[in-house]
mmCIF file of C-alpha atoms in Angstrom:
data_model
loop_
_atom_site.group_PDB
_atom_site.id
_atom_site.type_symbol
_atom_site.label_atom_id
_atom_site.label_comp_id
_atom_site.label_asym_id
_atom_site.label_seq_id
_atom_site.Cartn_x
_atom_site.Cartn_y
_atom_site.Cartn_z
ATOM 1 C CA MET I 73 27.114 98.519 -26.382
ATOM 2 C CA SER I 74 24.284 96.613 -24.741
ATOM 3 C CA GLU I 75 23.364 97.302 -21.136
ATOM 4 C CA PHE I 76 22.493 94.529 -18.737
ATOM 5 C CA ARG I 77 20.322 95.338 -15.746
ATOM 6 C CA THR I 78 19.459 93.054 -12.862
ATOM 7 C CA ALA I 79 15.888 92.552 -11.720
ATOM 8 C CA THR I 80 14.820 94.558 -8.642
ATOM 9 C CA THR I 81 11.231 93.379 -8.207
ATOM 10 C CA ARG I 82 10.044 90.015 -7.017
ATOM 11 C CA ARG I 83 8.175 89.384 -10.330
ATOM 12 C CA GLY I 84 11.276 90.227 -12.365
ATOM 13 C CA LYS I 85 13.450 87.810 -10.298
ATOM 14 C CA LYS I 86 10.883 85.051 -10.768
ATOM 15 C CA GLU I 87 10.887 85.653 -14.537
ATOM 16 C CA LEU I 88 14.696 85.498 -14.719
ATOM 17 C CA GLN I 89 14.668 82.312 -12.646
ATOM 18 C CA LYS I 90 12.280 80.738 -15.180
ATOM 19 C CA ARG I 91 14.688 81.561 -17.982
ATOM 20 C CA ALA I 92 17.746 80.303 -16.199
ATOM 21 C CA PRO I 93 19.345 76.925 -17.204
ATOM 22 C CA LYS I 94 17.608 74.008 -15.538
ATOM 23 C CA LEU I 95 18.692 70.365 -14.834
ATOM 24 C CA ILE I 96 15.314 69.205 -16.122
ATOM 25 C CA GLU I 97 14.420 71.293 -19.161
ATOM 26 C CA SER I 98 10.951 72.404 -20.180
ATOM 27 C CA GLY I 99 9.745 72.635 -23.799
ATOM 28 C CA LYS I 100 12.155 74.409 -26.149
ATOM 29 C CA LYS I 101 11.075 77.410 -28.253
ATOM 30 C CA THR I 102 12.342 78.141 -31.768
ATOM 31 C CA LEU I 103 13.338 81.516 -33.177
ATOM 32 C CA VAL I 104 12.932 82.023 -36.973
ATOM 33 C CA LEU I 105 15.054 84.740 -38.537
ATOM 34 C CA HIS I 106 15.724 86.118 -42.054
ATOM 35 C CA GLY I 107 19.032 87.261 -43.400
ATOM 36 C CA THR I 108 19.822 90.311 -45.529
ATOM 37 C CA LYS I 109 18.828 88.488 -48.679
ATOM 38 C CA THR I 110 16.490 85.507 -48.998
ATOM 39 C CA SER I 111 14.848 83.632 -51.861
ATOM 40 C CA SER I 112 11.218 82.710 -52.332
ATOM 41 C CA VAL I 113 12.061 79.066 -51.682
ATOM 42 C CA LEU I 114 13.821 79.881 -48.431
ATOM 43 C CA ASN I 115 10.959 82.143 -47.314
ATOM 44 C CA ALA I 116 8.500 79.277 -47.905
ATOM 45 C CA VAL I 117 10.726 76.829 -45.945
ATOM 46 C CA LEU I 118 10.967 79.117 -42.967
ATOM 47 C CA THR I 119 7.204 79.873 -43.031
ATOM 48 C CA GLN I 120 6.151 76.253 -43.205
ATOM 49 C CA ILE I 121 8.535 75.132 -40.465
ATOM 50 C CA TYR I 122 7.127 77.954 -38.365
ATOM 51 C CA HIS I 123 3.584 76.641 -38.955
ATOM 52 C CA LEU I 124 4.691 73.143 -37.975
ATOM 53 C CA LYS I 125 5.960 74.511 -34.638
ATOM 54 C CA LYS I 126 3.546 77.403 -34.277
ATOM 55 C CA GLU I 127 2.688 76.666 -30.632
ATOM 56 C CA SER I 128 6.361 76.951 -29.650
ATOM 57 C CA ALA I 129 8.041 79.292 -32.181
ATOM 58 C CA VAL I 130 8.643 83.015 -32.643
ATOM 59 C CA LYS I 131 9.096 84.355 -36.198
ATOM 60 C CA TYR I 132 10.632 87.704 -37.145
ATOM 61 C CA SER I 133 9.952 88.875 -40.676
ATOM 62 C CA ARG I 134 12.416 91.814 -40.705
ATOM 63 C CA LYS I 135 15.719 91.315 -42.429
ATOM 64 C CA ASN I 136 18.871 91.108 -40.327
ATOM 65 C CA ASP I 137 22.205 92.087 -41.832
ATOM 66 C CA LYS I 138 24.488 91.692 -38.778
ATOM 67 C CA ILE I 139 24.078 87.965 -38.167
ATOM 68 C CA ASN I 140 26.926 85.622 -39.239
ATOM 69 C CA PRO I 141 26.666 82.602 -36.899
ATOM 70 C CA PHE I 142 29.912 80.916 -38.098
ATOM 71 C CA GLU I 143 32.063 84.072 -37.804
ATOM 72 C CA ALA I 144 33.558 85.418 -34.583
ATOM 73 C CA GLY I 145 31.367 88.237 -33.276
ATOM 74 C CA GLY I 146 28.672 87.537 -35.784
ATOM 75 C CA GLU I 147 26.443 85.797 -33.334
ATOM 76 C CA THR I 148 25.957 88.815 -30.998
ATOM 77 C CA SER I 149 22.619 89.889 -32.464
ATOM 78 C CA LEU I 150 21.492 86.264 -32.664
ATOM 79 C CA GLU I 151 22.156 85.760 -28.897
ATOM 80 C CA PHE I 152 20.391 89.063 -28.145
ATOM 81 C CA PHE I 153 17.250 87.851 -29.920
ATOM 82 C CA SER I 154 17.526 84.505 -28.245
ATOM 83 C CA GLN I 155 17.658 86.077 -24.808
ATOM 84 C CA LYS I 156 14.806 88.543 -25.665
ATOM 85 C CA THR I 157 12.415 85.770 -26.827
ATOM 86 C CA ASP I 158 13.732 83.033 -24.454
ATOM 87 C CA CYS I 159 14.347 80.641 -27.401
ATOM 88 C CA SER I 160 16.999 77.900 -27.223
ATOM 89 C CA LEU I 161 16.630 76.823 -30.935
ATOM 90 C CA PHE I 162 16.909 78.992 -33.981
ATOM 91 C CA LEU I 163 16.576 78.916 -37.794
ATOM 92 C CA TYR I 164 18.430 81.498 -39.868
ATOM 93 C CA GLY I 165 17.863 81.748 -43.605
ATOM 94 C CA SER I 166 20.064 83.566 -46.088
ATOM 95 C CA HIS I 167 20.631 83.448 -49.863
ATOM 96 C CA SER I 168 23.801 84.226 -51.811
ATOM 97 C CA LYS I 169 25.566 83.146 -54.974
ATOM 98 C CA LYS I 170 28.089 81.136 -53.015
ATOM 99 C CA ARG I 171 25.507 79.475 -50.703
ATOM 100 C CA PRO I 172 22.041 79.593 -52.332
ATOM 101 C CA ASN I 173 18.990 78.735 -50.222
ATOM 102 C CA ASN I 174 21.174 78.480 -47.101
ATOM 103 C CA LEU I 175 19.553 77.407 -43.814
ATOM 104 C CA VAL I 176 21.426 77.473 -40.482
ATOM 105 C CA ILE I 177 19.928 75.392 -37.674
ATOM 106 C CA GLY I 178 21.410 75.979 -34.252
ATOM 107 C CA ARG I 179 20.978 75.546 -30.564
ATOM 108 C CA THR I 180 21.906 77.842 -27.676
ATOM 109 C CA TYR I 181 22.851 77.198 -24.062
ATOM 110 C CA ASP I 182 22.404 79.948 -21.536
ATOM 111 C CA HIS I 183 21.553 82.181 -24.542
ATOM 112 C CA HIS I 184 24.953 81.566 -26.110
ATOM 113 C CA VAL I 185 25.487 79.663 -29.397
ATOM 114 C CA TYR I 186 25.974 76.003 -28.539
ATOM 115 C CA ASP I 187 26.309 74.328 -31.980
ATOM 116 C CA LEU I 188 25.453 74.981 -35.644
ATOM 117 C CA VAL I 189 24.499 72.969 -38.736
ATOM 118 C CA GLU I 190 24.317 74.671 -42.125
ATOM 119 C CA VAL I 191 22.323 72.958 -44.947
ATOM 120 C CA GLY I 192 21.328 73.910 -48.453
ATOM 121 C CA ILE I 193 17.704 73.397 -49.441
ATOM 122 C CA GLU I 194 16.982 71.569 -52.727
ATOM 123 C CA ASN I 195 13.869 70.089 -54.377
ATOM 124 C CA PHE I 196 11.498 71.804 -51.979
ATOM 125 C CA ARG I 197 7.798 70.917 -52.149
ATOM 126 C CA PRO I 198 5.340 72.932 -49.983
ATOM 127 C CA MET I 199 2.274 71.553 -48.253
ATOM 128 C CA GLU I 200 -0.037 72.993 -50.933
ATOM 129 C CA SER I 201 1.427 70.717 -53.601
ATOM 130 C CA PHE I 202 0.291 67.504 -51.887
ATOM 131 C CA VAL I 203 -3.184 66.035 -52.472
ATOM 132 C CA TYR I 204 -4.642 63.985 -49.572
ATOM 133 C CA ASP I 205 -7.732 63.613 -47.446
ATOM 134 C CA LYS I 206 -7.913 66.716 -45.267
ATOM 135 C CA LYS I 207 -9.267 64.631 -42.362
ATOM 136 C CA LEU I 208 -5.741 63.199 -42.033
ATOM 137 C CA ALA I 209 -4.233 66.595 -41.468
ATOM 138 C CA PRO I 210 -2.101 66.531 -38.275
ATOM 139 C CA LYS I 211 -3.579 68.360 -35.324
ATOM 140 C CA GLU I 212 -1.719 71.281 -33.848
ATOM 141 C CA GLY I 213 0.292 70.441 -30.750
ATOM 142 C CA SER I 214 0.232 66.644 -31.242
ATOM 143 C CA LYS I 215 3.397 64.624 -30.637
ATOM 144 C CA PRO I 216 5.229 63.299 -33.735
ATOM 145 C CA PHE I 217 7.165 60.183 -34.547
ATOM 146 C CA MET I 218 10.765 60.710 -35.688
ATOM 147 C CA ALA I 219 12.276 58.148 -38.171
ATOM 148 C CA PHE I 220 15.933 58.259 -39.344
ATOM 149 C CA ILE I 221 16.634 55.744 -42.143
ATOM 150 C CA GLY I 222 20.208 54.991 -42.984
ATOM 151 C CA GLU I 223 23.374 53.783 -41.205
ATOM 152 C CA GLY I 224 25.045 57.160 -41.817
ATOM 153 C CA PHE I 225 23.107 58.734 -38.941
ATOM 154 C CA GLU I 226 25.092 56.549 -36.596
ATOM 155 C CA SER I 227 28.558 56.522 -38.255
ATOM 156 C CA ILE I 228 29.043 59.773 -40.149
ATOM 157 C CA ILE I 229 29.732 62.804 -37.903
ATOM 158 C CA GLY I 230 27.863 65.350 -40.019
ATOM 159 C CA LEU I 231 24.692 63.227 -40.330
ATOM 160 C CA LYS I 232 24.887 62.340 -36.625
ATOM 161 C CA HIS I 233 25.072 66.034 -35.720
ATOM 162 C CA LEU I 234 22.131 66.903 -38.025
ATOM 163 C CA LYS I 235 20.083 64.118 -36.470
ATOM 164 C CA GLU I 236 20.613 65.535 -32.981
ATOM 165 C CA VAL I 237 19.575 69.020 -34.108
ATOM 166 C CA LEU I 238 16.492 67.833 -35.984
ATOM 167 C CA LEU I 239 15.375 65.767 -32.995
ATOM 168 C CA ASP I 240 15.583 68.840 -30.804
ATOM 169 C CA LEU I 241 13.805 70.937 -33.371
ATOM 170 C CA PHE I 242 10.760 68.781 -34.056
ATOM 171 C CA ARG I 243 10.135 66.451 -31.117
ATOM 172 C CA GLY I 244 8.624 69.090 -28.841
ATOM 173 C CA GLU I 245 8.408 68.713 -25.097
ATOM 174 C CA VAL I 246 9.734 65.491 -23.617
ATOM 175 C CA VAL I 247 7.018 63.470 -21.860
ATOM 176 C CA GLU I 248 7.061 60.202 -19.915
ATOM 177 C CA ASN I 249 3.633 58.813 -20.932
ATOM 178 C CA LEU I 250 2.106 59.048 -24.414
ATOM 179 C CA ASN I 251 -1.311 58.105 -25.807
ATOM 180 C CA LEU I 252 -0.624 56.473 -29.110
ATOM 181 C CA ALA I 253 -4.102 57.325 -30.358
ATOM 182 C CA GLY I 254 -3.078 60.972 -30.314
ATOM 183 C CA VAL I 255 0.106 60.497 -32.444
ATOM 184 C CA ASP I 256 -1.010 61.376 -35.952
ATOM 185 C CA HIS I 257 2.079 62.436 -37.902
ATOM 186 C CA ALA I 258 5.710 61.558 -38.395
ATOM 187 C CA TYR I 259 8.956 63.212 -39.684
ATOM 188 C CA VAL I 260 10.979 60.879 -41.890
ATOM 189 C CA CYS I 261 14.603 61.599 -42.654
ATOM 190 C CA THR I 262 16.478 59.379 -45.170
ATOM 191 C CA ALA I 263 20.229 59.555 -45.694
ATOM 192 C CA LEU I 264 20.779 59.595 -49.478
ATOM 193 C CA SER I 265 24.525 60.072 -49.184
ATOM 194 C CA SER I 266 27.139 61.158 -46.606
ATOM 195 C CA THR I 267 26.065 64.800 -47.043
ATOM 196 C CA LYS I 268 22.478 64.645 -48.345
ATOM 197 C CA VAL I 269 19.281 63.935 -46.411
ATOM 198 C CA PHE I 270 15.706 63.683 -47.708
ATOM 199 C CA PHE I 271 13.280 65.198 -45.261
ATOM 200 C CA THR I 272 9.484 64.739 -45.445
ATOM 201 C CA HIS I 273 6.434 65.100 -43.251
ATOM 202 C CA CYS I 274 3.770 62.386 -43.264
ATOM 203 C CA ALA I 275 0.366 61.759 -41.656
ATOM 204 C CA LEU I 276 -0.485 58.411 -40.079
ATOM 205 C CA ARG I 277 -3.449 56.418 -41.327
ATOM 206 C CA LEU I 278 -4.693 53.476 -39.212
ATOM 207 C CA LYS I 279 -6.402 50.611 -41.003
ATOM 208 C CA LYS I 280 -7.937 47.321 -39.842
ATOM 209 C CA SER I 281 -5.499 44.418 -39.813
ATOM 210 C CA GLY I 282 -7.628 41.574 -38.273
ATOM 211 C CA THR I 283 -5.646 41.824 -35.048
ATOM 212 C CA VAL I 284 -5.525 44.094 -32.051
ATOM 213 C CA VAL I 285 -2.609 46.102 -33.619
ATOM 214 C CA PRO I 286 -3.876 48.230 -36.524
ATOM 215 C CA LYS I 287 -2.136 48.491 -39.859
ATOM 216 C CA MET I 288 -0.248 51.789 -40.191
ATOM 217 C CA GLU I 289 0.218 53.670 -43.439
ATOM 218 C CA LEU I 290 2.196 56.890 -44.118
ATOM 219 C CA VAL I 291 0.546 59.632 -46.250
ATOM 220 C CA GLU I 292 2.857 62.381 -47.341
ATOM 221 C CA VAL I 293 1.385 65.811 -46.421
ATOM 222 C CA GLY I 294 4.499 67.960 -46.811
ATOM 223 C CA PRO I 295 6.635 69.865 -46.727
ATOM 224 C CA SER I 296 9.452 67.796 -48.188
ATOM 225 C CA MET I 297 12.968 68.848 -49.230
ATOM 226 C CA ASP I 298 16.573 67.692 -49.650
ATOM 227 C CA MET I 299 19.020 68.978 -47.100
ATOM 228 C CA VAL I 300 22.685 69.166 -48.221
ATOM 229 C CA ILE I 301 25.097 69.502 -45.337
ATOM 230 C CA ARG I 302 27.596 72.313 -46.000
ATOM 231 C CA ARG I 303 29.131 73.233 -42.657
ATOM 232 C CA HIS I 304 28.623 72.221 -39.027
ATOM 233 C CA ARG I 305 30.256 73.309 -35.807
ATOM 234 C CA PRO I 306 29.979 70.928 -32.806
ATOM 235 C CA PRO I 307 29.823 72.302 -29.277
ATOM 236 C CA ASN I 308 32.877 72.880 -27.125
ATOM 237 C CA GLU I 309 33.578 69.863 -24.930
ATOM 238 C CA SER I 310 33.481 71.754 -21.635
ATOM 239 C CA VAL I 311 30.210 73.481 -22.623
ATOM 240 C CA ARG I 312 28.797 70.140 -23.765
ATOM 241 C CA LYS I 313 29.468 68.551 -20.371
ATOM 242 C CA GLU I 314 27.802 71.480 -18.574
ATOM 243 C CA ALA I 315 24.779 71.419 -20.885
ATOM 244 C CA MET I 316 24.374 67.633 -20.658
ATOM 245 C CA ARG I 317 24.212 67.553 -16.903
ATOM 246 C CA SER I 318 21.155 65.714 -15.624
ATOM 247 C CA SER I 319 19.464 65.560 -12.196
ATOM 248 C CA LYS I 320 21.355 62.300 -11.491
ATOM 249 C CA ASP I 321 24.640 64.272 -11.445
ATOM 250 C CA LYS I 322 23.303 66.615 -8.791
ATOM 251 C CA PRO I 323 25.057 66.052 -5.429
ATOM 252 C CA LYS I 324 22.713 64.311 -3.005
ATOM 253 C CA LYS I 325 22.059 65.790 0.446
ATOM 254 C CA LYS I 326 23.491 63.935 3.389
ATOM 255 C CA GLU I 327 20.873 61.834 5.136
ATOM 256 C CA LYS I 328 20.841 62.210 8.882
ATOM 257 C CA ASN I 329 21.031 59.179 11.216
ATOM 258 C CA VAL I 330 21.539 56.839 8.203
ATOM 259 C CA LYS I 331 24.502 54.524 7.700
ATOM 260 C CA LYS I 332 25.307 51.988 4.997
ATOM 261 C CA ASP I 333 26.689 48.597 5.815
ATOM 262 C CA PRO I 334 28.062 46.224 3.104
ATOM 263 C CA LEU I 335 26.280 43.270 4.668
ATOM 264 C CA GLN I 336 23.101 44.675 6.249
ATOM 265 C CA GLY I 337 22.614 47.441 3.688
ATOM 266 C CA LYS I 338 20.998 50.656 4.823
ATOM 267 C CA ILE I 339 20.834 51.138 8.606
ATOM 268 C CA GLY I 340 18.868 53.867 10.224
ATOM 269 C CA ASN I 341 18.886 55.183 13.777
ATOM 270 C CA VAL I 342 15.489 56.086 15.257
ATOM 271 C CA TYR I 343 15.391 58.382 18.289
ATOM 272 C CA ILE I 344 12.225 58.238 20.480
ATOM 273 C CA PRO I 345 11.804 61.130 22.850
ATOM 274 C CA ASP I 346 10.997 60.603 26.537
ATOM 275 C CA GLN I 347 7.345 59.693 26.916
ATOM 276 C CA LYS I 348 7.045 61.424 30.389
ATOM 277 C CA ILE I 349 4.338 58.996 31.546
ATOM 278 C CA GLY I 350 4.403 60.382 35.072
ATOM 279 C CA GLU I 351 3.222 63.828 33.890
ATOM 280 C CA MET I 352 0.393 62.484 31.738
ATOM 281 C CA ALA I 353 -3.127 63.292 32.867
ATOM 282 C CA LEU I 354 -5.095 60.152 33.660
ATOM 283 C CA PRO I 355 -8.746 59.950 32.567
ATOM 284 C CA ASN I 356 -11.479 60.275 35.187
ATOM 285 C CA LYS I 357 -12.701 56.725 36.005
ATOM 286 C CA SER I 358 -15.019 57.394 38.891
ATOM 287 C CA LYS I 359 -16.542 53.878 38.813
ATOM 288 C CA GLY I 360 -13.175 52.207 39.019
ATOM 289 C CA VAL I 361 -12.095 54.517 41.866
ATOM 290 C CA LYS I 362 -15.253 53.715 43.858
ATOM 291 C CA ARG I 363 -14.729 50.004 43.371
ATOM 292 C CA GLU I 364 -11.143 50.263 44.511
ATOM 293 C CA ARG I 365 -12.224 52.151 47.634
ATOM 294 C CA ARG I 366 -14.938 49.604 48.421
ATOM 295 C CA GLU I 367 -12.523 46.712 48.032
ATOM 296 C CA ALA I 368 -9.979 48.478 50.190
ATOM 297 C CA ARG I 369 -12.608 49.123 52.867
ATOM 298 C CA GLN I 370 -13.698 45.502 52.807
ATOM 299 C CA ASN I 371 -10.106 44.290 53.056
ATOM 300 C CA HIS I 372 -9.465 46.719 55.874
ATOM 301 C CA GLY I 373 -12.574 45.532 57.724
ATOM 302 C CA SER I 374 -11.688 41.838 57.366
ATOM 303 C CA ASP I 375 -8.213 42.559 58.734
ATOM 304 C CA GLU I 376 -9.633 44.338 61.812
ATOM 305 C CA HIS I 377 -12.113 41.476 62.425
ATOM 306 C CA ALA I 378 -9.306 38.890 62.149
ATOM 307 C CA SER I 379 -7.132 40.817 64.593
ATOM 308 C CA LYS I 380 -9.952 41.191 67.155
ATOM 309 C CA LYS I 381 -10.701 37.455 66.978
ATOM 310 C CA LYS I 382 -7.057 36.681 67.455
ATOM 311 C CA LYS I 383 -6.931 38.876 70.572
ATOM 312 C CA GLU I 384 -9.998 37.233 72.013
ATOM 313 C CA GLU I 385 -8.443 33.772 71.602
ATOM 314 C CA ASP I 386 -5.235 34.879 73.191
ATOM 315 C CA SER I 387 -7.072 36.252 76.186
#
């Protein structure tokens, strides 16, 4: 029975806060796991996907015999590893007579299994089998293009679910601005049937076209494989609504002294405090004070002279 302990230090609380679910998510990490029995093909698939996502992936090479994602209680170890490594995506490979070269791609929410897609790997070609100019090799950490060819990705539930999972797996961190000069590779997924998808990885080659927009060519650099959908489990509707919450759904704080009118729109009340002009210290203007005194003295003298002259006339 696993024991859960709460953080007691400030550093531990900050680390738990980083791992908590967020309205605006950061980049997702991927956990790569092996089952009790795997094949050489499946080992190569897991290794090469790990290299494609090396900057944001964690790979365990030890075999795990207690992981059964589609069975009740079989996801306990998987959720433990997800919480330990802080990974919200996972790849689990297993091989059996009933399901050869079996790959389970899944997502977690709050370190609990969110949804699952199980595919069988066929016609796998590793990177080493492709011949191309090594200068075209994609750079580590660059953003990729994602291309989904076929109407089935919009109409068939299984293909639509696989599209969502592959987008989360390979697109990396979501950014608002992107320099197109730094986009050097693309993942191309083609729907061959209602249950079969051809997946390949290509480098982008830019050539002169006589215009400002260059001509773009795809050069296959691998790996490539056929993915046959076997089982898939969509998320629970209540969990889906909770996981799909965005910052727009967050309740806004009430604005003080602001009203909304249907005709005048937004109206605000501005409160200006008492200026207390009588208590303000006036600047020292000695020249002005002297001039005022001189003018007052002159006016006072002219008044006295006028009053004396008036008395003399009266007398």
